[in-house]
Amino acid sequence: MANSVSDGSGTDAEVKVHALGSAPDAVGDYVNLECLASELPPLGTDLRYVSANISLVTATEECVVVYVFGLARFSYGELTADSIA
C-alpha cells in the first residue's frame, strides 16, 4: 500500500498484490513480493509512504516483513522465488 500521509490517514493506493497458489503452512515456507519506487508515480502524486498489508489466517501464525531501501548493486526484478513446501 502507498499513501501520501505518513500516518496513513490519506487515501491508500494498492501498489502490488501477491497471488498465492497455495498458502505457506509450514516452518521454513516463505513468500516474497518486490516493489520498486518507480511503481509509485503512475498510481498518483505525492505517494511517499509505503506499508505492507498482510492477512494471516489464524492468531498463532507468525510472519516477518523486511523493507530494504537503497540502490541495488545489480538491479534486476523478480529474482527471488517463493518457497512453499
GROMACS .gro file of C-alpha atoms in nm:
model
   85
    1MET     CA    1   0.000   0.000   0.000
    2ALA     CA    2   0.112   0.356  -0.059
    3ASN     CA    3  -0.017   0.678   0.096
    4SER     CA    4   0.063   1.047   0.077
    5VAL     CA    5   0.029   1.097   0.455
    6SER     CA    6   0.279   0.945   0.699
    7ASP     CA    7   0.012   0.834   0.950
    8GLY     CA    8  -0.194   0.662   0.679
    9SER     CA    9  -0.490   0.898   0.711
   10GLY     CA   10  -0.485   0.978   0.339
   11THR     CA   11  -0.621   0.761   0.060
   12ASP     CA   12  -0.444   0.426   0.020
   13ALA     CA   13  -0.325   0.318  -0.322
   14GLU     CA   14  -0.270  -0.051  -0.386
   15VAL     CA   15   0.076  -0.094  -0.535
   16LYS     CA   16   0.102  -0.470  -0.577
   17VAL     CA   17  -0.077  -0.789  -0.467
   18HIS     CA   18   0.076  -1.134  -0.433
   19ALA     CA   19  -0.142  -1.410  -0.581
   20LEU     CA   20  -0.052  -1.726  -0.389
   21GLY     CA   21  -0.104  -2.066  -0.548
   22SER     CA   22  -0.104  -2.225  -0.203
   23ALA     CA   23  -0.071  -2.072   0.142
   24PRO     CA   24   0.254  -2.104   0.341
   25ASP     CA   25   0.168  -2.358   0.610
   26ALA     CA   26   0.496  -2.494   0.744
   27VAL     CA   27   0.807  -2.372   0.920
   28GLY     CA   28   1.054  -2.256   0.658
   29ASP     CA   29   0.792  -2.155   0.399
   30TYR     CA   30   0.839  -1.803   0.268
   31VAL     CA   31   0.682  -1.566   0.018
   32ASN     CA   32   0.848  -1.266  -0.148
   33LEU     CA   33   0.692  -0.960  -0.304
   34GLU     CA   34   0.912  -0.698  -0.464
   35CYS     CA   35   0.802  -0.340  -0.516
   36LEU     CA   36   1.010  -0.066  -0.668
   37ALA     CA   37   0.987   0.308  -0.603
   38SER     CA   38   0.932   0.353  -0.977
   39GLU     CA   39   0.594   0.177  -0.941
   40LEU     CA   40   0.452   0.458  -0.723
   41PRO     CA   41   0.433   0.763  -0.955
   42PRO     CA   42   0.184   0.606  -1.202
   43LEU     CA   43  -0.056   0.546  -0.909
   44GLY     CA   44  -0.083   0.910  -0.805
   45THR     CA   45   0.106   1.216  -0.696
   46ASP     CA   46   0.271   1.256  -0.357
   47LEU     CA   47   0.272   0.884  -0.268
   48ARG     CA   48   0.574   0.885  -0.039
   49TYR     CA   49   0.490   0.634   0.234
   50VAL     CA   50   0.460   0.259   0.186
   51SER     CA   51   0.345  -0.024   0.409
   52ALA     CA   52   0.255  -0.389   0.381
   53ASN     CA   53  -0.100  -0.510   0.437
   54ILE     CA   54  -0.071  -0.873   0.547
   55SER     CA   55  -0.358  -1.106   0.634
   56LEU     CA   56  -0.284  -1.414   0.843
   57VAL     CA   57  -0.534  -1.698   0.875
   58THR     CA   58  -0.504  -1.775   1.249
   59ALA     CA   59  -0.393  -1.586   1.558
   60THR     CA   60  -0.100  -1.826   1.608
   61GLU     CA   61   0.068  -1.761   1.272
   62GLU     CA   62   0.386  -1.557   1.260
   63CYS     CA   63   0.544  -1.353   0.984
   64VAL     CA   64   0.842  -1.128   0.925
   65VAL     CA   65   0.841  -0.823   0.699
   66VAL     CA   66   1.164  -0.675   0.565
   67TYR     CA   67   1.185  -0.337   0.395
   68VAL     CA   68   1.504  -0.269   0.201
   69PHE     CA   69   1.565   0.087   0.091
   70GLY     CA   70   1.863   0.177  -0.118
   71LEU     CA   71   2.024   0.129  -0.451
   72ALA     CA   72   2.089  -0.227  -0.556
   73ARG     CA   73   2.435  -0.326  -0.665
   74PHE     CA   74   2.279  -0.516  -0.957
   75SER     CA   75   1.925  -0.401  -1.030
   76TYR     CA   76   1.703  -0.683  -1.155
   77GLY     CA   77   1.342  -0.756  -1.061
   78GLU     CA   78   1.158  -1.077  -0.974
   79LEU     CA   79   1.469  -1.277  -0.887
   80THR     CA   80   1.351  -1.420  -0.556
   81ALA     CA   81   1.117  -1.720  -0.577
   82ASP     CA   82   0.862  -1.824  -0.313
   83SER     CA   83   0.923  -2.146  -0.121
   84ILE     CA   84   0.611  -2.327  -0.001
   85ALA     CA   85   0.654  -2.693   0.092
   0.00000   0.00000   0.00000
